[in-house]
Coordinates of C-alpha atoms in Angstrom, one line a residue:
Chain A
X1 CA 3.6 -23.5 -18.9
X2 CA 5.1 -20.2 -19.7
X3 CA 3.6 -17.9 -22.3
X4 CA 4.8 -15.0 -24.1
X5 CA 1.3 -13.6 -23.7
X6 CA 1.6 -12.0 -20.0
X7 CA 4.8 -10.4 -21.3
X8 CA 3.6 -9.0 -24.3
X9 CA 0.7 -7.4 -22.1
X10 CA 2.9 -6.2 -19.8
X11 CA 4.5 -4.3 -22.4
X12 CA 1.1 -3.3 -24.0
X13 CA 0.0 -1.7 -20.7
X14 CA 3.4 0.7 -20.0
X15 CA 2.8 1.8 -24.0
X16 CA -0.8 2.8 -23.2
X17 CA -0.9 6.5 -21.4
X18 CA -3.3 5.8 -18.4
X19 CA -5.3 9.1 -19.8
X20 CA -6.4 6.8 -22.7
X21 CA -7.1 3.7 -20.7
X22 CA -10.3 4.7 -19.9
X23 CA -11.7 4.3 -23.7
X24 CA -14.6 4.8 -24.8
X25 CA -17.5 7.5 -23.3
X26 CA -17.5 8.8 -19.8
X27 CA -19.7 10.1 -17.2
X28 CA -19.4 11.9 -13.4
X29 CA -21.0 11.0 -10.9
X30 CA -20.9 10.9 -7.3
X31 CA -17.4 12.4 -8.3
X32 CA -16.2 9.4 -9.5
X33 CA -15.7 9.6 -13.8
X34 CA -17.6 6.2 -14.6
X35 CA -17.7 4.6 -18.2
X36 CA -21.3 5.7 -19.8
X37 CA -24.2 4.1 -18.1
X38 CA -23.0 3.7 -14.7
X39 CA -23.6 5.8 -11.9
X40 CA -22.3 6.0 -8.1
X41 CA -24.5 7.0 -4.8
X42 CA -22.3 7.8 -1.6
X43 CA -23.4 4.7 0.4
X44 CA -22.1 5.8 2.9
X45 CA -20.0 8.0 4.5
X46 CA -17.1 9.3 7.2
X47 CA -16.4 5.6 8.6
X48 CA -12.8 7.0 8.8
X49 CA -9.9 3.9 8.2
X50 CA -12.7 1.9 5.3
X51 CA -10.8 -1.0 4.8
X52 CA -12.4 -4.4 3.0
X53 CA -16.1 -4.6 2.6
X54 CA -18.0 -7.5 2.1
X55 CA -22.1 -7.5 1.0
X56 CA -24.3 -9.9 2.4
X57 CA -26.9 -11.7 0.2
X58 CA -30.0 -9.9 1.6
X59 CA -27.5 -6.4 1.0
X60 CA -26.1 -5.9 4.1
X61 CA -22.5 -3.9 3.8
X62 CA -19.9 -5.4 6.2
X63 CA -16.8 -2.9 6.5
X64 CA -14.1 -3.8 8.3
X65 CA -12.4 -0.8 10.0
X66 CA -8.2 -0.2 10.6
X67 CA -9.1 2.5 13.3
X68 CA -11.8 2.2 15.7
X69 CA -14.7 4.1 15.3
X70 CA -16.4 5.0 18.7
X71 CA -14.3 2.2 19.5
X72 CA -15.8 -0.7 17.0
X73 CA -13.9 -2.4 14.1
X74 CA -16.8 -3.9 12.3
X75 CA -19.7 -2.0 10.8
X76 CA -22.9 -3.3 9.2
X77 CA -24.7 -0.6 6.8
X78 CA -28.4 -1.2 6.0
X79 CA -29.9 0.5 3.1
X80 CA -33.6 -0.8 3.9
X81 CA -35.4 1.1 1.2
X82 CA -33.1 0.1 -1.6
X83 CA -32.3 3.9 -2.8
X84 CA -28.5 3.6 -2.8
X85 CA -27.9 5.3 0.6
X86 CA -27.4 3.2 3.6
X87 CA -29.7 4.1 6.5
X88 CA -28.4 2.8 9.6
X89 CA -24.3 2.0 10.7
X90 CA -23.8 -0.6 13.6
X91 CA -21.0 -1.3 15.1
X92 CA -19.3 -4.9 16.1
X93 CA -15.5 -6.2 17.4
X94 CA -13.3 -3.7 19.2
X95 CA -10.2 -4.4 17.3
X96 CA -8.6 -2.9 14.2
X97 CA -8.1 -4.8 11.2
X98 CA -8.4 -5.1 6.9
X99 CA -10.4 -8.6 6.3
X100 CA -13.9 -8.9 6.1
X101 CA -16.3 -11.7 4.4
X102 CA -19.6 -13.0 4.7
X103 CA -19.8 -17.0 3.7
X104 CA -22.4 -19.5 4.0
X105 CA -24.3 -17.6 7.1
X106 CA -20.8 -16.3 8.7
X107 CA -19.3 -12.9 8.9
X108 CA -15.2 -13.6 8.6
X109 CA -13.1 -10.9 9.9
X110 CA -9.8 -10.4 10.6
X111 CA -7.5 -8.2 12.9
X112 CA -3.6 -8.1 12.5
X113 CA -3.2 -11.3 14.0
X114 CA -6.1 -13.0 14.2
X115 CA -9.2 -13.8 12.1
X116 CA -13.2 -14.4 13.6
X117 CA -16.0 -15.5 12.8
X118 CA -20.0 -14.9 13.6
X119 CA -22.9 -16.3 12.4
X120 CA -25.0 -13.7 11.0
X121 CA -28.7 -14.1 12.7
X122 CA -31.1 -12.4 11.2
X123 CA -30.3 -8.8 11.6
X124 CA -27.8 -9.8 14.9
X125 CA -24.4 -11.1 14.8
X126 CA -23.3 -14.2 17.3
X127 CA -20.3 -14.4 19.9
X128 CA -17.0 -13.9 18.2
X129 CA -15.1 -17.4 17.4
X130 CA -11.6 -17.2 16.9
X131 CA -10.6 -19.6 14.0
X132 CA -7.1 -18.7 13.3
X133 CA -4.7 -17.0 16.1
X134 CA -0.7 -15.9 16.5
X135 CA 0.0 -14.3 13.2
X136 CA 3.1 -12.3 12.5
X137 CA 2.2 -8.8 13.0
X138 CA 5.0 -6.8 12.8
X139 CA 3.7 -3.1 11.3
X140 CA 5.1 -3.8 8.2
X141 CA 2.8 -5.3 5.7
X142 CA 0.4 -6.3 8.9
X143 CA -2.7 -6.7 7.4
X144 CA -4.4 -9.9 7.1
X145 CA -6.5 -9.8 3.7
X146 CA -9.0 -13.2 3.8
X147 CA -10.9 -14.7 1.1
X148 CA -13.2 -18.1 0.7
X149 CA -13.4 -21.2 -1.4
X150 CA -16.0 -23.5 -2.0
X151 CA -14.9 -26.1 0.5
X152 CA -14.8 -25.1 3.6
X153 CA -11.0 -23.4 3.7
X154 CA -10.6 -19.7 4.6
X155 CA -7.1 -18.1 3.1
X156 CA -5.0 -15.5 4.9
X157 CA -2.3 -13.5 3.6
X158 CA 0.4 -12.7 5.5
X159 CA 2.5 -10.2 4.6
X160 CA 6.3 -9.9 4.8
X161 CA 7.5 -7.7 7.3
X162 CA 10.6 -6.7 5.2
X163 CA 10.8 -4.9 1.3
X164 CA 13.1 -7.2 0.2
X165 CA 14.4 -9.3 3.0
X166 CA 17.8 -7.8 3.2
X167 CA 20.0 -8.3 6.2
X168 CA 19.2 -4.3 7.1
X169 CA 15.7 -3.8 6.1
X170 CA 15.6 -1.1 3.1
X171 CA 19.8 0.0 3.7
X172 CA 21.2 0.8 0.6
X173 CA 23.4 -2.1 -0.2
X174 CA 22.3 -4.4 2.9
X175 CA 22.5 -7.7 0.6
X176 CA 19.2 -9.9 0.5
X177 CA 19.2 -12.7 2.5
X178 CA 19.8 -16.7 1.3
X179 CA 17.5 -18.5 1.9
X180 CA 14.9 -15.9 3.0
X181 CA 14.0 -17.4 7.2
X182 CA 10.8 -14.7 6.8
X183 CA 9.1 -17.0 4.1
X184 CA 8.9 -19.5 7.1
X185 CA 5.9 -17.4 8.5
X186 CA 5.3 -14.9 6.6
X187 CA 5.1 -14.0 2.8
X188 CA 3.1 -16.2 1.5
X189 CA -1.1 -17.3 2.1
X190 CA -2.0 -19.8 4.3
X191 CA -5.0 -21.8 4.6
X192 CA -6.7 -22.7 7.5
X193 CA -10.1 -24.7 8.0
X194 CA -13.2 -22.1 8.6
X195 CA -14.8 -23.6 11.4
X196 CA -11.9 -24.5 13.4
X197 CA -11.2 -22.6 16.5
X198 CA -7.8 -21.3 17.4
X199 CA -5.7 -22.6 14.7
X200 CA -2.4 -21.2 14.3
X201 CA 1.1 -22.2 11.9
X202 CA 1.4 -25.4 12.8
X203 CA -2.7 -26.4 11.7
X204 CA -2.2 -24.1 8.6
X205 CA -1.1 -25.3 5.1
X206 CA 1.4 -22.4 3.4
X207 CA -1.2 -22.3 0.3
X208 CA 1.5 -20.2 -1.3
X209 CA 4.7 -18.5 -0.9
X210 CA 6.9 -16.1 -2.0
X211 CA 4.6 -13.2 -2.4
X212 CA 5.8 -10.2 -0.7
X213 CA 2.4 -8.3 0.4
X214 CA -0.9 -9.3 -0.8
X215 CA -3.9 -6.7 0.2
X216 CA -6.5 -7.8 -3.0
X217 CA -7.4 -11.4 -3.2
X218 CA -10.1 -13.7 -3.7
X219 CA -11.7 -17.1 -4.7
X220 CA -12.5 -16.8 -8.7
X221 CA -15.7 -19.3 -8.7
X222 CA -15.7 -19.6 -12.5
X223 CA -12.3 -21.6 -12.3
X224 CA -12.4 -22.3 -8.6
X225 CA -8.9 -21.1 -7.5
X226 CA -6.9 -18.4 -5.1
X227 CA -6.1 -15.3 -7.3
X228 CA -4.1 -12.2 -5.4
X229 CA -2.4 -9.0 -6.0
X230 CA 1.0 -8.8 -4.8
X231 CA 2.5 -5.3 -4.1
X232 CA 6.0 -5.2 -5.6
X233 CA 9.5 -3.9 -3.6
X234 CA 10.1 -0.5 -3.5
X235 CA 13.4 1.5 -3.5
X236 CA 14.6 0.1 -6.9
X237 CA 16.1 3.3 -8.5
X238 CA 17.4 5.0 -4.9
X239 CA 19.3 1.5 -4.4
X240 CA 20.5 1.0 -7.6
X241 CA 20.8 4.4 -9.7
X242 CA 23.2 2.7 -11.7
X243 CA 20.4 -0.2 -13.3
X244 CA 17.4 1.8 -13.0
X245 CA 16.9 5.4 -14.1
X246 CA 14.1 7.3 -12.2
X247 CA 11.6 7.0 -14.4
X248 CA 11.8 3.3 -14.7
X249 CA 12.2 3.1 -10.7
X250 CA 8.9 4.4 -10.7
X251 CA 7.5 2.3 -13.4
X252 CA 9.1 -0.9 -11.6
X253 CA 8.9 -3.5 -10.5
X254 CA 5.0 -4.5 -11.9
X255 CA 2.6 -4.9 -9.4
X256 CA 1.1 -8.2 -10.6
X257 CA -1.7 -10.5 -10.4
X258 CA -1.1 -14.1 -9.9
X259 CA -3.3 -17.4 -9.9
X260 CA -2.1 -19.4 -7.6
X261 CA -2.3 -23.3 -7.2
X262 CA -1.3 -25.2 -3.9
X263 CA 2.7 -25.0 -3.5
X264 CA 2.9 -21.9 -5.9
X265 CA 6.0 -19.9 -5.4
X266 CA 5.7 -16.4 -6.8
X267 CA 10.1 -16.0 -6.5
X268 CA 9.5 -12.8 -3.9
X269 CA 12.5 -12.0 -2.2
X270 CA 14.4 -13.7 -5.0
X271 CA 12.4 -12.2 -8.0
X272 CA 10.6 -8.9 -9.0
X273 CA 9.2 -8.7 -12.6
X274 CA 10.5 -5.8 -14.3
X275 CA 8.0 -3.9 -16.7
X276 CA 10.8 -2.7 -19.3
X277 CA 12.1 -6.0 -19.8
X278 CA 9.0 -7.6 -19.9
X279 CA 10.2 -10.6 -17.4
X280 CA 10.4 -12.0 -14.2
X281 CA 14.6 -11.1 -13.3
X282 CA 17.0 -11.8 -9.9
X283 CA 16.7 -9.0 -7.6
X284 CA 19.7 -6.5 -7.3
X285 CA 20.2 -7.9 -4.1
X286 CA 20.3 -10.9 -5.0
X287 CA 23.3 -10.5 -7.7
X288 CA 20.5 -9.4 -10.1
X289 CA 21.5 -7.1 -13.4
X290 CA 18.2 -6.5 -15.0
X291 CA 19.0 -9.7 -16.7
X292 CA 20.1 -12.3 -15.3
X293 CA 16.9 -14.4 -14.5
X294 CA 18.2 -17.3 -12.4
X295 CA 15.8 -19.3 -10.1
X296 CA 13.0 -16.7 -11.3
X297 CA 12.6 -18.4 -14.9
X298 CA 11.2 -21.4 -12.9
X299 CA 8.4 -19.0 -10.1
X300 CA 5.0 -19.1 -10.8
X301 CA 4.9 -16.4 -12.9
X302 CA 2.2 -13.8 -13.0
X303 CA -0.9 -13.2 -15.6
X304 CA -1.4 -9.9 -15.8
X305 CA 1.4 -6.7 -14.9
X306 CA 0.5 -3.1 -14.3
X307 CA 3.0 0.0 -13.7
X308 CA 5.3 0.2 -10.5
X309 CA 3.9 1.5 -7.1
X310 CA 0.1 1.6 -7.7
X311 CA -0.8 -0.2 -4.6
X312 CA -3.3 -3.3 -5.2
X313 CA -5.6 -3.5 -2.1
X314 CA -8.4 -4.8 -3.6
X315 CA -9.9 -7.4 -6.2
X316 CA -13.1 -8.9 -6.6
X317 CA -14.5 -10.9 -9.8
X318 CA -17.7 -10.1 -11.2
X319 CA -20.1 -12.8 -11.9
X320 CA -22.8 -10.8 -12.1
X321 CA -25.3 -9.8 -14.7
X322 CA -26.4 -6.1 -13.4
X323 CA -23.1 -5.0 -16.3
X324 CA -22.8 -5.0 -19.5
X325 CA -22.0 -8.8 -20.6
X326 CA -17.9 -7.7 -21.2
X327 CA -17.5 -7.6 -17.1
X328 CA -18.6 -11.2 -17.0
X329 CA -15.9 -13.0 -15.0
X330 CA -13.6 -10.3 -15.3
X331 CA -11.7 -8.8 -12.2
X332 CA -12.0 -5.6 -10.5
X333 CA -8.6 -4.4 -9.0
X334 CA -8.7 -0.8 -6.2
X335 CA -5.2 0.6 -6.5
X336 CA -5.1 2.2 -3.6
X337 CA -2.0 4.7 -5.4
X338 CA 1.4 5.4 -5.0
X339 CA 4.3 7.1 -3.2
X340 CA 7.0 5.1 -4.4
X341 CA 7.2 7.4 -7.5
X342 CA 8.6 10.2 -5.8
X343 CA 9.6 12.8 -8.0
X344 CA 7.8 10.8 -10.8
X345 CA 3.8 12.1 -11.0
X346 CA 2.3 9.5 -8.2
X347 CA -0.6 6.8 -9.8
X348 CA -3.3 4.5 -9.4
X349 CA -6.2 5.7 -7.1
X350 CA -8.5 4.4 -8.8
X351 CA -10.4 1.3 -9.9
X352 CA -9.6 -1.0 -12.7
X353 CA -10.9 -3.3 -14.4
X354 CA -9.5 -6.5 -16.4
X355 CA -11.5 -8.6 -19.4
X356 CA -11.1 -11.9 -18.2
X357 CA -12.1 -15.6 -20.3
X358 CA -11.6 -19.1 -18.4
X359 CA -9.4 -17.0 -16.0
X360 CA -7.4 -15.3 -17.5
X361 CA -7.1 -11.5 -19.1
X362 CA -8.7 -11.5 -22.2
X363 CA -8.0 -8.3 -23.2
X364 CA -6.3 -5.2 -21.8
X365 CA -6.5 -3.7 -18.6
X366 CA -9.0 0.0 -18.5
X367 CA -9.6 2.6 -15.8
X368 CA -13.2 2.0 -14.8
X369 CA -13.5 4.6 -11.9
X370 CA -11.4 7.3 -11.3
X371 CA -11.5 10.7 -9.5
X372 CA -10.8 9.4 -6.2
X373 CA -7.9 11.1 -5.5
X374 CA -9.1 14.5 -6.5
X375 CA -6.7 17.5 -7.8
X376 CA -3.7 16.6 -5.8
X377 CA -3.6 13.3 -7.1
X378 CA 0.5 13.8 -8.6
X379 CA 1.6 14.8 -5.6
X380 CA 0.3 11.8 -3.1
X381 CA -2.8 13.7 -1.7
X382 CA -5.4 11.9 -2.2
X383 CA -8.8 12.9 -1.1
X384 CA -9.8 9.7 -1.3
X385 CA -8.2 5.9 -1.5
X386 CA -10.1 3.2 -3.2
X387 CA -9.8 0.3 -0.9
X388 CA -11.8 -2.7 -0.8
X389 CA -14.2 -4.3 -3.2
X390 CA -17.6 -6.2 -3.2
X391 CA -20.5 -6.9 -5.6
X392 CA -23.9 -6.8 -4.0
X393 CA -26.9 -9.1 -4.7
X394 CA -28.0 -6.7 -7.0
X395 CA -24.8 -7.1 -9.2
X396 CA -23.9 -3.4 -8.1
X397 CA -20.2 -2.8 -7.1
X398 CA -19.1 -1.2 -3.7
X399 CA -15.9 0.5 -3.4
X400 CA -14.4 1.4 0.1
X401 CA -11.8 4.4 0.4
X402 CA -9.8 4.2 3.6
X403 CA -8.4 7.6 3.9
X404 CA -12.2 9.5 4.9
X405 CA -14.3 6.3 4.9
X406 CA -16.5 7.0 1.8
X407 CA -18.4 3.6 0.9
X408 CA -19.6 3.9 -2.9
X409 CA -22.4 1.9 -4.9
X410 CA -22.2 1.4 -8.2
X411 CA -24.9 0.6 -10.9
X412 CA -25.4 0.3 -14.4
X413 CA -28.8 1.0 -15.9
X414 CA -29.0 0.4 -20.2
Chain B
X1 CA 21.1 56.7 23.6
X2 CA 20.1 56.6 19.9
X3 CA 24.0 55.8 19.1
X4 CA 23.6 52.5 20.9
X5 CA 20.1 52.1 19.6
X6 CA 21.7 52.6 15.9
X7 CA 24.5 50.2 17.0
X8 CA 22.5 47.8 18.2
X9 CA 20.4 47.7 15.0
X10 CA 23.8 47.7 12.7
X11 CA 24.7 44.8 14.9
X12 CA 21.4 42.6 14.6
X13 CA 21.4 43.7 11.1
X14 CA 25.0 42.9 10.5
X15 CA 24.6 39.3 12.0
X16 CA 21.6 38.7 9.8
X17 CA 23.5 39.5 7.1
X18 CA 26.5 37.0 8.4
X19 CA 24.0 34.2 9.1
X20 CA 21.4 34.7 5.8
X21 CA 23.8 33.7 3.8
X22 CA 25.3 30.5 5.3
X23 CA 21.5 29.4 6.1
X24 CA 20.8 29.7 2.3
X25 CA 23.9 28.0 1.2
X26 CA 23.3 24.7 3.9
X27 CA 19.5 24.8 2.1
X28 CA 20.7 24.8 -1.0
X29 CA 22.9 21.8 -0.4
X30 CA 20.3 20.4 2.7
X31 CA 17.5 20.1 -0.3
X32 CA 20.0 18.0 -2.8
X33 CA 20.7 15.6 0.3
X34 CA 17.1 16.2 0.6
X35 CA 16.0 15.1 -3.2
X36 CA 18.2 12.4 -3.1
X37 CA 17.7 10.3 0.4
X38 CA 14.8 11.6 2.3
X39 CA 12.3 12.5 -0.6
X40 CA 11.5 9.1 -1.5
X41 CA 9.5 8.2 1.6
X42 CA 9.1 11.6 2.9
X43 CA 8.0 13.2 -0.7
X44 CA 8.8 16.4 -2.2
X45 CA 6.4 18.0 0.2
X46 CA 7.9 16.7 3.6
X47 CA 4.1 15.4 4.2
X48 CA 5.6 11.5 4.2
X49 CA 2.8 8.9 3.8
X50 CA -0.5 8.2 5.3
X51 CA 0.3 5.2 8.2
X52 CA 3.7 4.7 6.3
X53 CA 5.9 7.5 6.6
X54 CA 5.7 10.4 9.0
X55 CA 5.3 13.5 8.0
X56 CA 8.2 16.2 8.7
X57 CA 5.7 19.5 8.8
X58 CA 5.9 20.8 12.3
X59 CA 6.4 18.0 14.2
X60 CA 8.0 17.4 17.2
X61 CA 10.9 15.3 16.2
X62 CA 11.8 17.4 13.6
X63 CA 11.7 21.0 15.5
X64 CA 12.2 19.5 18.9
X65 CA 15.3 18.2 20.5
X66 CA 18.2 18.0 18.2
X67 CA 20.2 15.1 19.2
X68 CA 17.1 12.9 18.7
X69 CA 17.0 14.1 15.5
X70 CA 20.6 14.1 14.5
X71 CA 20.4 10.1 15.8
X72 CA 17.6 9.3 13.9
X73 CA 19.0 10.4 10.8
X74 CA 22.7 8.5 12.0
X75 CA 20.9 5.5 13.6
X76 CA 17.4 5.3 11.5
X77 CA 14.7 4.0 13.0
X78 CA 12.6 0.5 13.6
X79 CA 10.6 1.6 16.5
X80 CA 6.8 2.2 16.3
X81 CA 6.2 6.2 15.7
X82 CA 2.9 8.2 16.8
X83 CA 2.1 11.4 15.2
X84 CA -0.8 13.3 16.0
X85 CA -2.5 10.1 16.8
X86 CA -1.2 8.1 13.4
X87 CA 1.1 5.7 13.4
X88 CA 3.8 4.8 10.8
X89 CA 5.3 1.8 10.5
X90 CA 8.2 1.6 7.5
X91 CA 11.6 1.2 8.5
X92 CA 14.0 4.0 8.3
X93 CA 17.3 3.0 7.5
X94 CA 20.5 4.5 9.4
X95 CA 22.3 7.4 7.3
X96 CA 25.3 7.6 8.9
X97 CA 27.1 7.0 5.9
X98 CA 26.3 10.6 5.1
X99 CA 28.9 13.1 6.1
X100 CA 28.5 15.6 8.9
X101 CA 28.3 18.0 6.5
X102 CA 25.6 16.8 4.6
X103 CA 23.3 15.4 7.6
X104 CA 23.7 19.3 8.7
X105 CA 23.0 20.5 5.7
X106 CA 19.6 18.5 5.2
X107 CA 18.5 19.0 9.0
X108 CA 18.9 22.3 8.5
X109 CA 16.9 22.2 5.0
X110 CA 14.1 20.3 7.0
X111 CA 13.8 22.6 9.5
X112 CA 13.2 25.5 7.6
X113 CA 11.1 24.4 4.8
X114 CA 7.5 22.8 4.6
X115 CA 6.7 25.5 7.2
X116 CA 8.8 24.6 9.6
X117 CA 11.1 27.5 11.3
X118 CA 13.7 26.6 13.4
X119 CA 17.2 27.0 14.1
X120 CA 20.2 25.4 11.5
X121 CA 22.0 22.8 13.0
X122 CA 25.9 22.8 12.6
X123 CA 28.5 19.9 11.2
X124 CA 29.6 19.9 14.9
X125 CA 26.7 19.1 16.7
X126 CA 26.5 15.8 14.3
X127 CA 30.0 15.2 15.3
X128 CA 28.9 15.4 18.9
X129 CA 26.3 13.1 18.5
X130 CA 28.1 10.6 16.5
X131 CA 30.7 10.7 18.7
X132 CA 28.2 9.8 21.9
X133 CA 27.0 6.3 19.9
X134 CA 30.8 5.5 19.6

């Protein structure tokens, strides 16, 4: 089951300077620096907290906002005459939230807490059903990503309300807690029937567990399973000056991608996959040296790696044929960028993309749009934070930023 | 009438003198308490992070009453924080392993850097407040 590949990758990626990860020619546009070929419009604009987007099959952009907007949560952006510019913005749901999708005729969206649905008719939206209720919201990690398969389930992170579930939540040597009591509602993905209304923990199946915070996931059709991005701990080099230097608490732990079966256990709070060593190892506070592996040998261990801090939110395969044939069935990923670097240059704001054959990475990871952040980018002030991901019919990509609310489509043209 | 003007000036000037110094020394020493425990979440430019962690740029808590802000660096803080209309939700653990000294020291360094401009605050009014918890 284990492989020495994702290790070897992970080393690959920290030996590649992200300057030259891009590879190959590069274009601007819309402000975004795009391999050769594509280009970006501003879809839209000013939507404020831009969390996941979702596009409808007839085009339709679902965004799914974390602030209200003259007070609605949802909007729907129409861009009737196809020119890359959406047209008209209405509003749905007065509550705040990060999950959006559109399956099979229903709009899926989810607050901190809860997750709705409305059948999409015609150019309205129906009454709100509640399918899944009672989540843990506790401000940390709150968000409630969602994502679809192919039977009828809908999936639901929820994230744990702790970095590292310590008995004093990020305390400098608070020890971790055995066995972790949060993983009993929280840190994991749960599944939950789609048309059922009200269903809470106890008509949920814990899908998967272990997984500290999860902003990007989704359903990869081409091998029908869950995929996610978990975001890593932080706080390993101010905790523990004496195992991690500076530069390697900003370069760790990996923020990883996993695949994840029913039952997986991805080892968070137990684990954290270190990028120098190459391996998943015991967390500091849980008698961890940057060797010892314990229990962590035996998690569900990740397929792909990339530097400390960079913040996941987003991730969307592309099964499309609108790009070149290389982005067949390979994964988008929106780091939404670091502060966990600290005095370390911060990273990530941008938008990444991974080869990917019979699921899994095929090749190494490459920037595919960047610029988001603009000038201030080492420094944590980002103009802009790539967000959430969709592909439209069309096979163009849409790219959310959540600090302004830019929407973005992109297209590639031979 | 100009001898007590010229006093009064020697005076002002002279106290400037006395407290310019021990304001740059607690800064010096506030920004490696600084560097060390606060800059982390709070970055090197005291803006924190979006939704995460508050900024510390001419806010309330930070120029406003001192013993909230002497306990919040003693007692951290797990409560839900509005700024401007943002909130931040990580947890801030309690410093009170710091010494006196030190939580001084950085207060001080906070309160007069990223803009802000306000008065130091002294080992003894730590004390006081750490006393009051006891």
């Amino acid at each position: 089951m284990r492989s020495s590949i994702p290790v070897f990758a992970g080393l690959l990626f920290l030996l590649v300077p992200f300057s030259l990860l891009a590879g190959g020619d590069t274009t601007k546009s819309a402000n975004l620096t795009l391999p050769a070929g594509f280009s970006a419009t501003v879809f839209h604009d000013n939507l404020g907290r831009a969390r996941h987007i979702s596009v409808a099959p007839n085009g339709d952009v679902y965004v799914k906002l974390e602030k209200l907007k003259d007070g609605k949560g949802i909007y729907k952006l129409v861009d009737a005459d196809k020119d890359g510019v959406a047209e008209s913005a209405t509003g749905y749901g007065d509550y705040i939230g990060t999950g959006i999708a559109v399956k099979d005729g229903y709009l899926y969206a989810s607050s901190n807490q809860d997750v709705y649905r409305y059948k999409i008719n015609g150019n309205e939206l129906g009454e709100p059903q509640r399918i899944v209720t009672g989540l843990i919201n506790k401000r940390q990690h709150e968000s409630k990503s969602i994502t679809l398969d192919n039977k009828g389930n809908i999936y639901v992170n929820i994230g744990a309300p702790s970095n590292v579930c310590q008995e004093k939540d990020r305390t400098q040597g608070s020890p971790g807690r055995m066995p972790c009591p949060i993983l009993d509602s929280a840190g994991g993905i749960w599944q939950f029937r789609a048309d059922k209304t009200d269903q809470s923990y106890s008509e949920g199946v814990r899908y998967a567990t272990g997984l500290r915070n999860v902003v990007g996931l989704d359903w990869n059709n081409e091998v029908n399973d869950l995929y996610a991005m978990q975001h890593g701990r932080d706080m390993l080099f101010q905790f523990y000056p004496g195992l991690f230097s500076q530069k390697e608490g900003a370069e760790n732990p990996a923020e990883e991608m996993f695949r994840l079966k029913k039952g997986a256990d991805a080892g968070w709070p137990y684990c954290y996959f270190d990028n120098s060593r190459g391996k998943k190892l015991l967390n500091p506070e849980y008698g961890g040296d940057r060797v010892k592996q314990g229990p962590c040998e035996d998690k569900t261990q990740s397929i792909a790696q990339f530097p400390g801090h960079m913040a996941p939110n987003g991730l969307v395969f592309y099964t499309d044929s609108m790009f070149p044939e290389k982005y067949r069935n390979g994964a988008f990923i929106a780091f939404h960028g670091s502060w966990n670097r600290a005095p370390e240059p911060q990273e990530g704001y941008f938008v990444v993309f991974v080869p990917m054959k019979n699921g899994r990475p095929s090749g190494k990871w490459e920037v595919f749009a960047d610029g988001f952040a603009g000038p201030n980018k080492a420094q944590g002030r980002a103009d802009y934070r790539p967000c959430g991901l969709s592909v439209g019919p069309d096979g163009a990509l849409y790219v959310s930023d959540d600090n302004k609310g830019r929407i973005w489509k992109i297209t590639y043209k031979k | 009438m100009k001898l007590i003007v010229s006093l009064v000036t020697v005076a002002f000037c002279m106290s400037f003198i006395s407290v310019q110094p021990s304001l740059q020394a607690s800064m010096t020493r506030g920004k490696k308490v600084y560097d060390t425990y606060c800059m982390p979440c709070h970055m090197v430019d005291g803006g924190g992070v979006p939704r995460m962690n508050p900024p510390l740029i001419k806010t309330v808590y930070v120029l406003g009453d001192k013993k909230r802000l002497i306990g919040i660096v003693l007692n951290g803080l797990d409560e839900p924080l509005e700024i401007d209309g943002e909130t931040y939700s990580n947890v801030m653990a309690p410093h009170a392993f710091l010494k006196d000294q030190d939580i001084a020291d950085v207060l001080t360094y906070v309160r007069n850097s990223f803009g802000n401009k306000a008065t130091m605050i002294t080992p003894e009014e730590v004390k006081a407040v750490r006393e009051e918890k006891k």
